[in-house]
Amino acid sequence: MSGRLHYPAGMSAPEPDPQRMEAVVALCKRRGFVFPSAEIYGGFRSTYDYGPLGVQLLRNVKEAWWRSMVQLRDDVVGLDAAILGPPDIWRASGHLATFTDPLVDCRSCQQRWRADHLEPAEDGKVHCPSCGSTDLTEPRDFNLMFKTHTGPVAEEGSVAYLRPETAQGMFVNFKNVLQTTRKKPPFGIAQVGKSFRNEITPGNYVFRTREFEQMELEFFVPPADAPKWFDHWVDERHRWYVDLGIPEDQLRIRPHDPEELSHYSAGTSDIEFLFPFGWGELEGIANRTDFDLKAHAAASGESLDYFDQAANERYVPYVIEPAAGATRSMMAFLVAAYDTDEIGGEARTVLRLHPRLAPYKVAVLPLSKKEALTPLAREVLGLLQPRLVCDYDDTQSIGRRYRRQDEVGTPLCVTVDFDSLEDRAVTIRDRDTTEQVRVPIDALGKEVVDRLAG
Ligand code: ATP
């Protein structure tokens, strides 16, 4: 809930790079990654739709997270809880009382701002960022949750909230999961899904939106082991971004100052990325203690503790929570991958996305549109498509098609030419090196999979 961009003492803000940001945003629009929502009606308040390539990229980010957090571990299980929830959940979790941002109004131009985003100017006064006026109201607490009603009557008893985080779904299902999976602490519950916050000042493209996707793990541990697991998850999560291609010098881990900690946290570290507008949070790793389970146990009357038979001891587990944003991470991967270089004297734009994240893994390109090549090119596509998300493109010159694939990050192009009809071999072209090798169609599947993995 802090949302500020932080610079440690002695470190100045990095130079903002608006051109890089503009180039990424333009590419996203031009090639169908991200569209402003309801664009034909003039757009809708910092809301975005994910286009044909964006939906693939976003799915791949979420899939890479699920793979590392659930599939490759035997101590984490998944969950997909409801988005709508009763006030009981949010009262117990503290969100009704404390999930607020301080809001100030400009009396001059009526715009609203987050008080904690405004710094005094050189004259020592806080100015409205829009009109410059210093006539601002005192900060008021503004609850970020979206409130709605279930059923036909909008009365007090039908109030519901759209979840502002996925985490509470894991806490209220703690007992269900414990009983059905027979897991014991240390174990975790993972969830990926939409969350909603009525942000006062959304912006910086998809960095801060009112509707966004989160990837959260609640990892339940014996209280004494919480510090050890906290360190484990900070390391694991940092490595995840690096393994997927974010350069280490564009990432940093920033422990929260005590006054910045959320109401439930005994310690939080953020993983931040150097966005073109400055350092911004990708993920927070928090030691949520036993706050949530105890709060829900007290409010619901259900016991949410764990009996450790071996130690003959009953306790309420502590929770270590790595909470990441899927949409925000997707933006970081795009920014980090964006590059320009020169091939044969010609400028090109290339997204150096990790193959696991690339929207298309392979593009199948018949050298020409001539009918003779179509059946074999389609055969090659049919060979790869069951295993990999592929594109097929037979328009324009081959050079232009390579550029189009480079621009959306496709790691490999497979070209079918007239020799292919004779020797049943095709050319694989690598996005990053632009090197080309000839491979028999019979060996293509394995070669492509090996190259993508390597
Ligand atoms: P911020 O300080 O940026 O407001 P936060 O500390 O409130 O974020 P958390 O509650 O820890 O965020 O949520 C976990 C993650 O969810 C964040 O690290 C971020 O990646 C993502 N997230 C939170 N709010 C938004 C938002 N409005 N738009 C996009 N992603 C968000």
CSV table of C-alpha atoms in Angstrom, one decimal, residues 5-217:
chain,number,residue,atom,x,y,z
A,5,LEU,CA,9.4,5.0,-5.5
A,6,HIS,CA,12.2,4.8,-3.0
A,7,TYR,CA,15.8,5.7,-3.1
A,8,PRO,CA,18.1,4.8,-0.3
A,9,ALA,CA,20.2,7.5,1.5
A,10,GLY,CA,23.0,8.6,-0.7
A,11,MET,CA,21.5,7.2,-3.9
A,12,SER,CA,19.8,9.6,-6.2
A,13,ALA,CA,16.9,8.7,-8.4
A,14,PRO,CA,18.0,7.0,-11.7
A,15,GLU,CA,17.6,9.1,-14.8
A,16,PRO,CA,14.0,8.5,-16.1
A,17,ASP,CA,14.0,7.2,-19.6
A,18,PRO,CA,10.6,8.3,-21.1
A,19,GLN,CA,11.7,7.5,-24.6
A,20,ARG,CA,12.3,3.8,-23.7
A,21,MET,CA,8.9,3.7,-22.0
A,22,GLU,CA,7.2,5.3,-25.0
A,23,ALA,CA,8.9,2.8,-27.3
A,24,VAL,CA,7.6,-0.1,-25.3
A,25,VAL,CA,4.1,1.3,-25.0
A,26,ALA,CA,4.0,2.0,-28.8
A,27,LEU,CA,5.2,-1.5,-29.5
A,28,CYS,CA,2.6,-3.0,-27.2
A,29,LYS,CA,-0.1,-1.1,-29.1
A,30,ARG,CA,1.2,-1.7,-32.6
A,31,ARG,CA,1.7,-5.4,-32.2
A,32,GLY,CA,-1.3,-6.3,-30.1
A,33,PHE,CA,0.1,-6.8,-26.6
A,34,VAL,CA,-1.9,-4.2,-24.7
A,35,PHE,CA,-4.8,-2.0,-25.8
A,36,PRO,CA,-6.5,0.8,-23.8
A,37,SER,CA,-9.7,-0.7,-22.6
A,38,ALA,CA,-13.0,0.4,-24.2
A,39,GLU,CA,-10.9,2.4,-26.7
A,40,ILE,CA,-13.7,3.0,-29.2
A,41,TYR,CA,-15.5,4.8,-26.4
A,42,GLY,CA,-12.4,6.9,-25.6
A,43,GLY,CA,-10.8,4.5,-23.1
A,44,PHE,CA,-11.7,3.8,-19.5
A,45,ARG,CA,-9.7,5.2,-16.7
A,46,SER,CA,-6.3,3.5,-16.8
A,47,THR,CA,-7.8,0.1,-17.6
A,48,TYR,CA,-6.2,-2.1,-20.2
A,49,ASP,CA,-7.1,-5.1,-22.4
A,50,TYR,CA,-4.5,-7.7,-23.2
A,51,GLY,CA,-4.4,-8.4,-27.0
A,52,PRO,CA,-3.5,-11.6,-28.9
A,53,LEU,CA,0.2,-11.4,-28.0
A,54,GLY,CA,-0.3,-9.8,-24.5
A,55,VAL,CA,-2.6,-12.6,-23.4
A,56,GLN,CA,0.1,-15.2,-24.4
A,57,LEU,CA,2.8,-13.3,-22.6
A,58,LEU,CA,0.7,-12.8,-19.5
A,59,ARG,CA,-0.3,-16.5,-19.5
A,60,ASN,CA,3.4,-17.4,-19.8
A,61,VAL,CA,4.4,-15.2,-16.9
A,62,LYS,CA,1.7,-16.8,-14.7
A,63,GLU,CA,2.6,-20.3,-16.0
A,64,ALA,CA,6.3,-19.7,-15.2
A,65,TRP,CA,5.3,-18.7,-11.7
A,66,TRP,CA,3.0,-21.7,-11.2
A,67,ARG,CA,5.7,-24.0,-12.5
A,68,SER,CA,8.3,-22.8,-10.1
A,69,MET,CA,6.0,-22.3,-7.1
A,70,VAL,CA,3.6,-25.3,-7.4
A,71,GLN,CA,4.7,-27.8,-10.1
A,72,LEU,CA,8.3,-28.1,-9.1
A,73,ARG,CA,7.7,-28.3,-5.3
A,74,ASP,CA,6.0,-30.9,-3.2
A,75,ASP,CA,5.3,-28.5,-0.4
A,76,VAL,CA,2.9,-26.2,-2.2
A,77,VAL,CA,-0.6,-26.8,-3.5
A,78,GLY,CA,-2.8,-24.5,-5.6
A,79,LEU,CA,-6.2,-22.8,-5.1
A,80,ASP,CA,-8.6,-20.6,-7.0
A,81,ALA,CA,-10.9,-18.8,-4.6
A,82,ALA,CA,-13.8,-16.5,-5.3
A,83,ILE,CA,-13.2,-12.9,-6.2
A,84,LEU,CA,-16.4,-11.7,-4.4
A,85,GLY,CA,-16.4,-12.0,-0.6
A,86,PRO,CA,-18.6,-11.0,2.3
A,87,PRO,CA,-17.6,-8.1,4.6
A,88,ASP,CA,-16.8,-10.7,7.4
A,89,ILE,CA,-13.6,-11.6,5.6
A,90,TRP,CA,-12.4,-8.0,5.1
A,91,ARG,CA,-13.4,-7.0,8.6
A,92,ALA,CA,-11.3,-9.8,10.1
A,93,SER,CA,-8.4,-9.2,7.8
A,94,GLY,CA,-8.3,-5.6,8.8
A,95,HIS,CA,-9.0,-4.3,5.2
A,96,LEU,CA,-12.2,-2.6,6.1
A,97,ALA,CA,-10.5,-0.6,8.8
A,98,THR,CA,-7.0,-0.1,7.4
A,99,PHE,CA,-6.8,-0.7,3.6
A,100,THR,CA,-6.7,2.9,3.0
A,101,ASP,CA,-4.5,5.5,1.3
A,102,PRO,CA,-4.4,9.1,2.4
A,103,LEU,CA,-6.2,11.3,-0.1
A,104,VAL,CA,-6.0,15.0,-0.6
A,105,ASP,CA,-8.2,17.2,-2.9
A,106,CYS,CA,-7.0,20.2,-4.7
A,107,ARG,CA,-9.5,22.9,-4.0
A,108,SER,CA,-8.5,24.8,-7.1
A,109,CYS,CA,-8.8,22.1,-9.9
A,110,GLN,CA,-10.7,19.4,-7.9
A,111,GLN,CA,-8.1,16.7,-8.7
A,112,ARG,CA,-7.4,14.1,-6.1
A,113,TRP,CA,-4.0,12.9,-5.1
A,114,ARG,CA,-2.4,10.4,-2.7
A,115,ALA,CA,-0.9,12.5,0.0
A,116,ASP,CA,2.1,10.1,0.4
A,117,HIS,CA,3.0,10.6,-3.3
A,118,LEU,CA,3.4,14.4,-2.9
A,119,GLU,CA,6.7,15.9,-1.8
A,120,PRO,CA,7.1,19.5,-0.7
A,121,ALA,CA,8.6,21.7,-3.4
A,122,GLU,CA,11.7,24.0,-2.9
A,123,ASP,CA,9.4,26.6,-1.2
A,124,GLY,CA,8.6,23.9,1.4
A,125,LYS,CA,5.0,23.7,0.4
A,126,VAL,CA,3.1,20.9,-1.3
A,127,HIS,CA,1.7,21.8,-4.7
A,128,CYS,CA,-1.0,20.2,-6.7
A,129,PRO,CA,0.9,18.3,-9.5
A,130,SER,CA,-1.8,19.3,-12.0
A,131,CYS,CA,-2.4,23.1,-11.4
A,132,GLY,CA,0.4,24.0,-9.0
A,133,SER,CA,-2.0,25.3,-6.3
A,134,THR,CA,-1.1,24.9,-2.7
A,135,ASP,CA,-4.7,25.0,-1.6
A,136,LEU,CA,-5.0,21.3,-0.8
A,137,THR,CA,-7.3,19.7,1.8
A,138,GLU,CA,-6.0,17.8,4.8
A,139,PRO,CA,-5.4,14.1,4.1
A,140,ARG,CA,-8.4,11.8,4.5
A,141,ASP,CA,-8.4,8.0,4.6
A,142,PHE,CA,-9.9,6.5,1.5
A,143,ASN,CA,-10.7,2.8,1.4
A,144,LEU,CA,-9.3,1.1,-1.7
A,145,MET,CA,-11.8,-1.8,-1.8
A,146,PHE,CA,-14.5,-1.9,-4.5
A,147,LYS,CA,-17.9,-2.4,-2.8
A,148,THR,CA,-20.9,-3.9,-4.6
A,149,HIS,CA,-24.1,-5.8,-3.8
A,150,THR,CA,-25.1,-9.4,-4.4
A,151,GLY,CA,-28.7,-10.1,-5.4
A,152,PRO,CA,-31.4,-7.7,-6.6
A,153,VAL,CA,-31.6,-5.4,-3.5
A,154,ALA,CA,-28.9,-3.0,-2.7
A,155,GLU,CA,-29.2,-3.3,1.1
A,156,GLU,CA,-26.7,-3.5,3.9
A,157,GLY,CA,-27.1,-7.3,4.2
A,158,SER,CA,-26.1,-7.8,0.5
A,159,VAL,CA,-22.8,-5.9,0.6
A,160,ALA,CA,-19.9,-7.7,-1.0
A,161,TYR,CA,-16.4,-6.7,-1.8
A,162,LEU,CA,-14.1,-7.5,-4.8
A,163,ARG,CA,-11.0,-8.9,-3.3
A,164,PRO,CA,-8.1,-6.4,-3.1
A,165,GLU,CA,-5.6,-9.3,-2.8
A,166,THR,CA,-5.8,-13.0,-3.3
A,167,ALA,CA,-4.2,-13.9,0.0
A,168,GLN,CA,-7.4,-14.0,2.1
A,169,GLY,CA,-8.7,-16.8,0.0
A,170,MET,CA,-5.8,-18.9,1.2
A,171,PHE,CA,-6.4,-18.1,4.9
A,172,VAL,CA,-10.1,-18.8,4.9
A,173,ASN,CA,-9.4,-22.1,3.1
A,174,PHE,CA,-6.5,-23.1,5.4
A,175,LYS,CA,-8.5,-25.7,7.2
A,176,ASN,CA,-10.0,-27.2,4.0
A,177,VAL,CA,-6.6,-27.5,2.4
A,178,LEU,CA,-5.0,-29.0,5.6
A,179,GLN,CA,-7.8,-31.6,5.9
A,180,THR,CA,-7.9,-32.6,2.2
A,181,THR,CA,-4.2,-32.7,1.4
A,182,ARG,CA,-2.8,-33.9,4.7
A,183,LYS,CA,0.0,-31.3,4.3
A,184,LYS,CA,2.0,-30.2,7.4
A,185,PRO,CA,3.8,-27.0,8.0
A,186,PRO,CA,6.1,-26.0,6.3
A,187,PHE,CA,3.7,-26.0,3.3
A,188,GLY,CA,2.1,-23.4,1.1
A,189,ILE,CA,-1.0,-22.5,-0.8
A,190,ALA,CA,-0.6,-20.7,-4.1
A,191,GLN,CA,-3.0,-18.7,-6.1
A,192,VAL,CA,-3.0,-16.6,-9.3
A,193,GLY,CA,-5.9,-14.3,-10.1
A,194,LYS,CA,-7.5,-10.9,-10.4
A,195,SER,CA,-7.5,-8.4,-7.6
A,196,PHE,CA,-9.1,-5.0,-7.5
A,197,ARG,CA,-8.1,-1.7,-5.8
A,198,ASN,CA,-9.7,1.6,-6.3
A,199,GLU,CA,-6.3,3.3,-6.7
A,200,ILE,CA,-6.5,7.1,-6.3
A,201,THR,CA,-3.8,7.7,-8.9
A,202,PRO,CA,-3.4,4.7,-11.2
A,203,GLY,CA,-0.7,5.2,-13.9
A,204,ASN,CA,2.6,4.4,-15.4
A,205,TYR,CA,0.8,2.2,-18.0
A,206,VAL,CA,0.0,-1.2,-16.5
A,207,PHE,CA,2.2,-0.6,-13.4
A,208,ARG,CA,-0.7,0.6,-11.3
A,209,THR,CA,-4.2,-0.2,-12.5
A,210,ARG,CA,-7.5,-0.7,-10.6
A,211,GLU,CA,-7.9,-4.2,-11.9
A,212,PHE,CA,-4.8,-6.4,-12.0
A,213,GLU,CA,-3.5,-9.9,-11.6
A,214,GLN,CA,-1.6,-11.2,-8.6
A,215,MET,CA,0.5,-14.3,-8.0
A,216,GLU,CA,0.6,-15.0,-4.3
A,217,LEU,CA,1.9,-17.8,-2.0
